[in-house]
PDB file of C-alpha atoms in Angstrom:
ATOM      1  CA  ALA A 863       0.000   0.000   0.000  1.00 78.00           C
ATOM      2  CA  GLN A 864       1.139   3.491  -0.733  1.00 88.00           C
ATOM      3  CA  LYS A 865       1.391   6.136   1.938  1.00 94.00           C
ATOM      4  CA  VAL A 866       2.464   9.768   2.101  1.00 97.00           C
ATOM      5  CA  THR A 867       3.271  11.432   5.392  1.00 98.00           C
ATOM      6  CA  GLN A 868       3.474  15.164   5.946  1.00 98.00           C
ATOM      7  CA  ALA A 869       4.318  15.415   9.609  1.00 97.00           C
ATOM      8  CA  GLN A 870       4.126  19.179   9.738  1.00 98.00           C
ATOM      9  CA  THR A 871       0.482  20.133  10.133  1.00 97.00           C
ATOM     10  CA  GLU A 872       1.056  23.877  10.349  1.00 98.00           C
ATOM     11  CA  ILE A 873       4.062  26.115   9.811  1.00 98.00           C
ATOM     12  CA  SER A 874       4.220  29.847  10.403  1.00 98.00           C
ATOM     13  CA  VAL A 875       7.099  32.010   9.196  1.00 98.00           C
ATOM     14  CA  VAL A 876       7.794  35.683   8.776  1.00 98.00           C
ATOM     15  CA  GLU A 877       8.063  37.057   5.279  1.00 98.00           C
ATOM     16  CA  LYS A 878      11.481  36.596   3.638  1.00 97.00           C
ATOM     17  CA  GLU A 879      12.334  33.590   5.762  1.00 98.00           C
ATOM     18  CA  ASP A 880      13.116  30.277   4.059  1.00 98.00           C
ATOM     19  CA  VAL A 881      10.818  27.373   4.846  1.00 98.00           C
ATOM     20  CA  THR A 882      11.044  23.646   4.130  1.00 98.00           C
ATOM     21  CA  LEU A 883       8.027  21.384   3.913  1.00 98.00           C
ATOM     22  CA  ASP A 884       8.727  17.727   4.590  1.00 98.00           C
ATOM     23  CA  CYS A 885       7.299  14.748   2.760  1.00 98.00           C
ATOM     24  CA  VAL A 886       8.017  11.065   3.387  1.00 98.00           C
ATOM     25  CA  TYR A 887       6.497   8.356   1.245  1.00 97.00           C
ATOM     26  CA  GLU A 888       6.091   4.581   1.188  1.00 95.00           C
ATOM     27  CA  THR A 889       5.626   2.442  -1.889  1.00 91.00           C
ATOM     28  CA  ARG A 890       6.547  -1.018  -3.137  1.00 88.00           C
ATOM     29  CA  ASP A 891       6.729   0.157  -6.726  1.00 85.00           C
ATOM     30  CA  THR A 892      10.113   0.689  -8.331  1.00 84.00           C
ATOM     31  CA  THR A 893       8.645   3.231 -10.721  1.00 85.00           C
ATOM     32  CA  TYR A 894       6.528   5.969  -9.295  1.00 88.00           C
ATOM     33  CA  TYR A 895       5.918   9.698  -9.425  1.00 88.00           C
ATOM     34  CA  LEU A 896       5.975  12.318  -6.722  1.00 92.00           C
ATOM     35  CA  PHE A 897       4.117  15.612  -6.769  1.00 93.00           C
ATOM     36  CA  TRP A 898       3.693  18.830  -4.855  1.00 96.00           C
ATOM     37  CA  TYR A 899       0.529  20.901  -4.999  1.00 96.00           C
ATOM     38  CA  LYS A 900      -0.507  24.234  -3.574  1.00 96.00           C
ATOM     39  CA  GLN A 901      -4.087  24.756  -2.468  1.00 96.00           C
ATOM     40  CA  PRO A 902      -4.999  28.367  -1.760  1.00 93.00           C
ATOM     41  CA  PRO A 903      -8.216  29.237   0.101  1.00 89.00           C
ATOM     42  CA  SER A 904     -10.121  29.155  -3.193  1.00 86.00           C
ATOM     43  CA  GLY A 905      -9.701  25.387  -3.101  1.00 88.00           C
ATOM     44  CA  GLU A 906      -8.256  24.675  -6.523  1.00 88.00           C
ATOM     45  CA  LEU A 907      -5.231  22.385  -6.527  1.00 92.00           C
ATOM     46  CA  VAL A 908      -2.316  24.076  -8.239  1.00 92.00           C
ATOM     47  CA  PHE A 909       0.271  21.699  -9.662  1.00 91.00           C
ATOM     48  CA  LEU A 910       3.823  22.674  -8.748  1.00 92.00           C
ATOM     49  CA  ILE A 911       6.085  19.804  -9.728  1.00 90.00           C
ATOM     50  CA  ARG A 912       6.167  16.156 -10.783  1.00 88.00           C
ATOM     51  CA  ARG A 913       9.260  14.019 -10.329  1.00 88.00           C
ATOM     52  CA  ASN A 914       9.719  10.401 -11.413  1.00 85.00           C
ATOM     53  CA  SER A 915      11.524   7.858  -9.284  1.00 87.00           C
ATOM     54  CA  PHE A 916      14.484   7.592 -11.644  1.00 86.00           C
ATOM     55  CA  ASP A 917      15.340  11.257 -11.479  1.00 83.00           C
ATOM     56  CA  GLU A 918      16.940  12.177  -8.185  1.00 82.00           C
ATOM     57  CA  GLN A 919      18.301  15.474  -9.356  1.00 81.00           C
ATOM     58  CA  ASN A 920      17.241  18.362  -7.214  1.00 83.00           C
ATOM     59  CA  GLU A 921      15.257  21.006  -8.996  1.00 84.00           C
ATOM     60  CA  ILE A 922      15.029  24.731  -8.590  1.00 85.00           C
ATOM     61  CA  SER A 923      12.322  26.928 -10.055  1.00 87.00           C
ATOM     62  CA  GLY A 924      12.547  30.521  -8.982  1.00 92.00           C
ATOM     63  CA  ARG A 925      12.062  30.641  -5.225  1.00 94.00           C
ATOM     64  CA  TYR A 926      11.015  26.974  -5.131  1.00 94.00           C
ATOM     65  CA  SER A 927      13.349  24.013  -4.832  1.00 93.00           C
ATOM     66  CA  TRP A 928      12.815  20.315  -4.313  1.00 93.00           C
ATOM     67  CA  ASN A 929      15.103  17.736  -2.717  1.00 94.00           C
ATOM     68  CA  PHE A 930      14.324  14.140  -3.703  1.00 94.00           C
ATOM     69  CA  GLN A 931      16.215  11.457  -1.749  1.00 93.00           C
ATOM     70  CA  LYS A 932      15.290   7.892  -2.569  1.00 92.00           C
ATOM     71  CA  SER A 933      17.504   6.553   0.230  1.00 93.00           C
ATOM     72  CA  THR A 934      15.287   8.199   2.828  1.00 95.00           C
ATOM     73  CA  SER A 935      12.052   8.121   0.782  1.00 95.00           C
ATOM     74  CA  SER A 936      11.723  11.849   1.094  1.00 96.00           C
ATOM     75  CA  PHE A 937      10.722  14.605  -1.290  1.00 96.00           C
ATOM     76  CA  ASN A 938      11.072  17.902   0.532  1.00 97.00           C
ATOM     77  CA  PHE A 939      10.027  21.303  -0.756  1.00 96.00           C
ATOM     78  CA  THR A 940      11.772  24.553   0.110  1.00 96.00           C
ATOM     79  CA  ILE A 941      10.493  28.073  -0.463  1.00 97.00           C
ATOM     80  CA  THR A 942      13.224  30.670  -0.356  1.00 97.00           C
ATOM     81  CA  ALA A 943      12.469  34.227   0.749  1.00 97.00           C
ATOM     82  CA  SER A 944       8.850  33.425   1.484  1.00 97.00           C
ATOM     83  CA  GLN A 945       6.102  35.871   0.623  1.00 97.00           C
ATOM     84  CA  VAL A 946       2.625  36.419   2.032  1.00 96.00           C
ATOM     85  CA  VAL A 947       1.179  35.065  -1.236  1.00 95.00           C
ATOM     86  CA  ASP A 948       2.827  31.719  -0.477  1.00 97.00           C
ATOM     87  CA  SER A 949       0.326  31.191   2.332  1.00 97.00           C
ATOM     88  CA  ALA A 950      -1.662  28.069   1.434  1.00 97.00           C
ATOM     89  CA  VAL A 951      -1.981  24.385   2.146  1.00 98.00           C
ATOM     90  CA  TYR A 952       0.700  22.346   0.430  1.00 98.00           C
ATOM     91  CA  PHE A 953       0.182  18.699  -0.464  1.00 98.00           C
ATOM     92  CA  CYS A 954       2.687  16.052  -1.373  1.00 97.00           C
ATOM     93  CA  ALA A 955       1.342  13.156  -3.445  1.00 95.00           C
ATOM     94  CA  LEU A 956       2.485   9.827  -4.848  1.00 93.00           C
ATOM     95  CA  SER A 957       1.316   8.158  -8.049  1.00 88.00           C
ATOM     96  CA  ASP A 958       1.536   4.439  -8.711  1.00 76.00           C
ATOM     97  CA  SER A 959       3.516   2.997 -11.575  1.00 66.00           C
ATOM     98  CA  LEU A 960       2.398   2.792 -15.136  1.00 59.00           C
ATOM     99  CA  SER A 961       0.995  -0.533 -16.195  1.00 53.00           C
ATOM    100  CA  SER A 962      -1.534  -1.657 -18.731  1.00 43.00           C
ATOM    101  CA  GLY A 963      -4.722   0.205 -17.971  1.00 44.00           C
ATOM    102  CA  SER A 964      -3.032   1.791 -15.009  1.00 49.00           C
ATOM    103  CA  ALA A 965      -5.172   4.102 -12.974  1.00 54.00           C
ATOM    104  CA  ARG A 966      -2.217   6.131 -11.789  1.00 75.00           C
ATOM    105  CA  GLN A 967      -4.251   7.191  -8.828  1.00 84.00           C
ATOM    106  CA  LEU A 968      -2.741   9.796  -6.559  1.00 90.00           C
ATOM    107  CA  THR A 969      -2.193   9.164  -2.877  1.00 93.00           C
ATOM    108  CA  PHE A 970      -2.026  12.454  -1.020  1.00 96.00           C
ATOM    109  CA  GLY A 971      -0.529  13.423   2.288  1.00 97.00           C
ATOM    110  CA  SER A 972      -2.623  15.278   4.820  1.00 97.00           C
ATOM    111  CA  GLY A 973      -1.125  18.616   3.868  1.00 98.00           C
ATOM    112  CA  THR A 974       0.869  21.358   5.566  1.00 98.00           C
ATOM    113  CA  GLN A 975      -0.770  24.720   6.229  1.00 98.00           C
ATOM    114  CA  LEU A 976       1.847  27.385   5.577  1.00 98.00           C
ATOM    115  CA  THR A 977       1.210  30.872   6.902  1.00 98.00           C
ATOM    116  CA  VAL A 978       3.604  33.635   5.924  1.00 97.00           C
ATOM    117  CA  LEU A 979       3.277  36.666   8.136  1.00 97.00           C
ATOM    118  CA  PRO A 980       4.106  40.163   6.873  1.00 96.00           C
TER     119      PRO A 980
ATOM    120  CA  ASP B 292      -7.854  25.809 -24.468  1.00 68.00           C
ATOM    121  CA  ALA B 293     -10.182  25.164 -21.554  1.00 78.00           C
ATOM    122  CA  GLY B 294      -8.841  23.215 -18.643  1.00 92.00           C
ATOM    123  CA  VAL B 295     -10.832  20.831 -16.503  1.00 95.00           C
ATOM    124  CA  THR B 296     -14.233  22.248 -15.666  1.00 96.00           C
ATOM    125  CA  GLN B 297     -16.669  21.159 -12.985  1.00 97.00           C
ATOM    126  CA  SER B 298     -20.249  22.001 -12.182  1.00 97.00           C
ATOM    127  CA  PRO B 299     -21.851  23.122 -10.048  1.00 97.00           C
ATOM    128  CA  THR B 300     -19.433  25.156  -7.963  1.00 96.00           C
ATOM    129  CA  HIS B 301     -21.381  24.778  -4.767  1.00 97.00           C
ATOM    130  CA  LEU B 302     -24.247  22.532  -3.784  1.00 96.00           C
ATOM    131  CA  ILE B 303     -26.339  22.102  -0.651  1.00 98.00           C
ATOM    132  CA  LYS B 304     -28.277  18.894  -0.157  1.00 98.00           C
ATOM    133  CA  THR B 305     -30.225  17.269   2.622  1.00 98.00           C
ATOM    134  CA  ARG B 306     -29.260  13.980   4.228  1.00 98.00           C
ATOM    135  CA  GLY B 307     -30.734  11.064   2.296  1.00 98.00           C
ATOM    136  CA  GLN B 308     -30.917  12.886  -1.020  1.00 98.00           C
ATOM    137  CA  GLN B 309     -29.001  12.076  -4.158  1.00 98.00           C
ATOM    138  CA  VAL B 310     -26.541  14.327  -5.973  1.00 98.00           C
ATOM    139  CA  THR B 311     -24.854  14.407  -9.379  1.00 98.00           C
ATOM    140  CA  LEU B 312     -21.624  16.275 -10.012  1.00 98.00           C
ATOM    141  CA  ARG B 313     -20.227  16.891 -13.472  1.00 98.00           C
ATOM    142  CA  CYS B 314     -16.757  17.132 -14.953  1.00 98.00           C
ATOM    143  CA  SER B 315     -15.501  18.027 -18.405  1.00 97.00           C
ATOM    144  CA  PRO B 316     -11.885  16.990 -18.983  1.00 96.00           C
ATOM    145  CA  LYS B 317      -9.235  19.135 -20.546  1.00 94.00           C
ATOM    146  CA  SER B 318      -9.362  19.072 -24.326  1.00 93.00           C
ATOM    147  CA  GLY B 319      -7.632  15.965 -25.652  1.00 90.00           C
ATOM    148  CA  HIS B 320      -7.925  14.055 -22.391  1.00 91.00           C
ATOM    149  CA  ASP B 321      -9.871  10.787 -22.210  1.00 92.00           C
ATOM    150  CA  THR B 322      -9.364   9.668 -18.609  1.00 92.00           C
ATOM    151  CA  VAL B 323     -11.168  11.180 -15.652  1.00 94.00           C
ATOM    152  CA  SER B 324     -10.539  10.587 -11.952  1.00 94.00           C
ATOM    153  CA  TRP B 325     -12.606  11.764  -9.008  1.00 96.00           C
ATOM    154  CA  TYR B 326     -11.329  12.676  -5.565  1.00 96.00           C
ATOM    155  CA  GLN B 327     -13.052  13.597  -2.318  1.00 98.00           C
ATOM    156  CA  GLN B 328     -11.400  16.114  -0.028  1.00 98.00           C
ATOM    157  CA  ALA B 329     -12.908  16.453   3.416  1.00 97.00           C
ATOM    158  CA  LEU B 330     -12.156  19.601   5.372  1.00 94.00           C
ATOM    159  CA  GLY B 331      -8.601  19.645   6.670  1.00 93.00           C
ATOM    160  CA  GLN B 332      -7.568  16.497   4.837  1.00 95.00           C
ATOM    161  CA  GLY B 333      -5.853  15.539   1.621  1.00 96.00           C
ATOM    162  CA  PRO B 334      -7.884  14.382  -1.373  1.00 96.00           C
ATOM    163  CA  GLN B 335      -8.915  10.727  -1.419  1.00 96.00           C
ATOM    164  CA  PHE B 336      -9.221   8.778  -4.669  1.00 94.00           C
ATOM    165  CA  ILE B 337     -12.785   7.683  -5.432  1.00 96.00           C
ATOM    166  CA  PHE B 338     -12.523   6.117  -8.890  1.00 94.00           C
ATOM    167  CA  GLN B 339     -11.286   6.569 -12.424  1.00 92.00           C
ATOM    168  CA  TYR B 340     -13.026   6.255 -15.776  1.00 93.00           C
ATOM    169  CA  TYR B 341     -11.443   5.391 -19.083  1.00 91.00           C
ATOM    170  CA  GLU B 342     -13.212   4.287 -22.251  1.00 91.00           C
ATOM    171  CA  GLU B 343     -16.527   4.695 -20.429  1.00 93.00           C
ATOM    172  CA  GLU B 344     -15.610   2.064 -17.847  1.00 93.00           C
ATOM    173  CA  GLU B 345     -14.629   2.299 -14.210  1.00 92.00           C
ATOM    174  CA  ARG B 346     -10.994   1.198 -14.174  1.00 88.00           C
ATOM    175  CA  GLN B 347     -10.050   1.441 -10.540  1.00 86.00           C
ATOM    176  CA  ARG B 348     -11.853   2.301  -7.354  1.00 91.00           C
ATOM    177  CA  GLY B 349     -10.745   3.615  -4.020  1.00 92.00           C
ATOM    178  CA  ASN B 350     -12.189   2.709  -0.645  1.00 94.00           C
ATOM    179  CA  PHE B 351     -15.637   4.210  -1.137  1.00 97.00           C
ATOM    180  CA  PRO B 352     -19.038   2.526  -0.726  1.00 97.00           C
ATOM    181  CA  ASP B 353     -21.354   1.644  -3.587  1.00 96.00           C
ATOM    182  CA  ARG B 354     -23.354   4.787  -2.858  1.00 98.00           C
ATOM    183  CA  PHE B 355     -20.679   6.474  -4.932  1.00 98.00           C
ATOM    184  CA  SER B 356     -21.076   5.701  -8.608  1.00 97.00           C
ATOM    185  CA  GLY B 357     -20.032   7.309 -11.818  1.00 97.00           C
ATOM    186  CA  HIS B 358     -20.365   7.429 -15.517  1.00 97.00           C
ATOM    187  CA  GLN B 359     -18.287   8.516 -18.469  1.00 97.00           C
ATOM    188  CA  PHE B 360     -19.858   9.666 -21.697  1.00 97.00           C
ATOM    189  CA  PRO B 361     -18.571   9.204 -25.269  1.00 97.00           C
ATOM    190  CA  ASN B 362     -17.279  12.806 -25.217  1.00 96.00           C
ATOM    191  CA  TYR B 363     -15.153  11.823 -22.167  1.00 96.00           C
ATOM    192  CA  SER B 364     -17.070  13.994 -19.728  1.00 97.00           C
ATOM    193  CA  SER B 365     -17.994  12.325 -16.480  1.00 98.00           C
ATOM    194  CA  GLU B 366     -20.536  12.347 -13.697  1.00 98.00           C
ATOM    195  CA  LEU B 367     -20.169  11.423 -10.055  1.00 98.00           C
ATOM    196  CA  ASN B 368     -23.366  10.292  -8.348  1.00 98.00           C
ATOM    197  CA  VAL B 369     -23.794   9.924  -4.619  1.00 98.00           C
ATOM    198  CA  ASN B 370     -26.942   8.296  -3.251  1.00 98.00           C
ATOM    199  CA  ALA B 371     -28.402   8.391   0.243  1.00 98.00           C
ATOM    200  CA  LEU B 372     -26.250  11.332   1.257  1.00 98.00           C
ATOM    201  CA  LEU B 373     -24.722  11.357   4.708  1.00 98.00           C
ATOM    202  CA  LEU B 374     -23.447  14.328   6.650  1.00 98.00           C
ATOM    203  CA  GLY B 375     -19.972  12.881   6.214  1.00 97.00           C
ATOM    204  CA  ASP B 376     -20.223  13.250   2.455  1.00 98.00           C
ATOM    205  CA  SER B 377     -19.792  16.992   2.866  1.00 98.00           C
ATOM    206  CA  ALA B 378     -16.541  17.742   1.082  1.00 98.00           C
ATOM    207  CA  LEU B 379     -14.834  19.278  -1.912  1.00 97.00           C
ATOM    208  CA  TYR B 380     -15.083  16.938  -4.889  1.00 98.00           C
ATOM    209  CA  LEU B 381     -12.253  17.261  -7.349  1.00 97.00           C
ATOM    210  CA  CYS B 382     -12.000  15.974 -10.876  1.00 96.00           C
ATOM    211  CA  ALA B 383      -8.699  15.326 -12.625  1.00 94.00           C
ATOM    212  CA  SER B 384      -8.078  14.411 -16.252  1.00 92.00           C
ATOM    213  CA  ARG B 385      -5.287  13.068 -18.428  1.00 87.00           C
ATOM    214  CA  THR B 386      -4.787  11.026 -21.568  1.00 83.00           C
ATOM    215  CA  GLY B 387      -4.801   7.259 -21.182  1.00 75.00           C
ATOM    216  CA  VAL B 388      -1.029   6.978 -21.145  1.00 70.00           C
ATOM    217  CA  GLY B 389      -0.149  10.538 -20.373  1.00 67.00           C
ATOM    218  CA  PRO B 390       1.235  11.993 -17.183  1.00 67.00           C
ATOM    219  CA  SER B 391      -1.146  12.133 -14.286  1.00 73.00           C
ATOM    220  CA  GLY B 392      -1.688  14.703 -11.638  1.00 75.00           C
ATOM    221  CA  GLN B 393      -1.239  17.941 -13.480  1.00 77.00           C
ATOM    222  CA  TYR B 394      -4.779  18.854 -14.404  1.00 88.00           C
ATOM    223  CA  PHE B 395      -7.380  19.297 -11.706  1.00 93.00           C
ATOM    224  CA  GLY B 396     -10.656  21.129 -11.899  1.00 94.00           C
ATOM    225  CA  PRO B 397     -11.703  23.798  -9.405  1.00 94.00           C
ATOM    226  CA  GLY B 398     -13.904  21.367  -7.508  1.00 96.00           C
ATOM    227  CA  THR B 399     -17.511  21.203  -6.360  1.00 97.00           C
ATOM    228  CA  ARG B 400     -18.162  22.071  -2.734  1.00 97.00           C
ATOM    229  CA  LEU B 401     -20.941  19.780  -1.457  1.00 98.00           C
ATOM    230  CA  THR B 402     -22.611  20.518   1.846  1.00 98.00           C
ATOM    231  CA  VAL B 403     -25.006  17.960   3.313  1.00 98.00           C
ATOM    232  CA  THR B 404     -27.326  19.240   6.038  1.00 97.00           C
TER     233      THR B 404
END
């Protein structure tokens, strides 16, 4: 069974601070995909990044960066120089491997509420 | 190019009633998945439709059913509504072999009183 754990329920930082959101996953698949989403108060899930299990390179996109470590089954997300507009709930998710007729369903963590104070 | 659309945006129903939610996938997509997100929780997979058939189902009772039409749009039906069915219902789409997880609709907020 797949599982995603986001141990941090709520994080509060002051604007311009860096913040890291933790994500630990469990899967028996050798091929899988990891995701991060942002969910602002409006409710719509905003896709941020998808990473496959064969690509352990860290990625940076503007103020966002992701650290994927297969050895520790972690896929952490860092926001540098946080801004008030970054305030949202952030979800980490895991997708099962591709197979014939695969559903590729997403298993989500419980989310981390990030509040950035001015 | 329209993304994933869902209707209605909000819905209020009474316990015991039935409800139908609708989803139109992104243009070019043929696979639709439904998720339930209760307040304060992450989305939970309900089921997925491809080629007008339910392909996989999450841990949801038979009160939750769905349908996919030839134009790839989909409906989620919930019978005998319970208070616990109050949630945000999200639809996601992709092509049959394409990447998953990138295209979600804005959701339908269902409140059961």
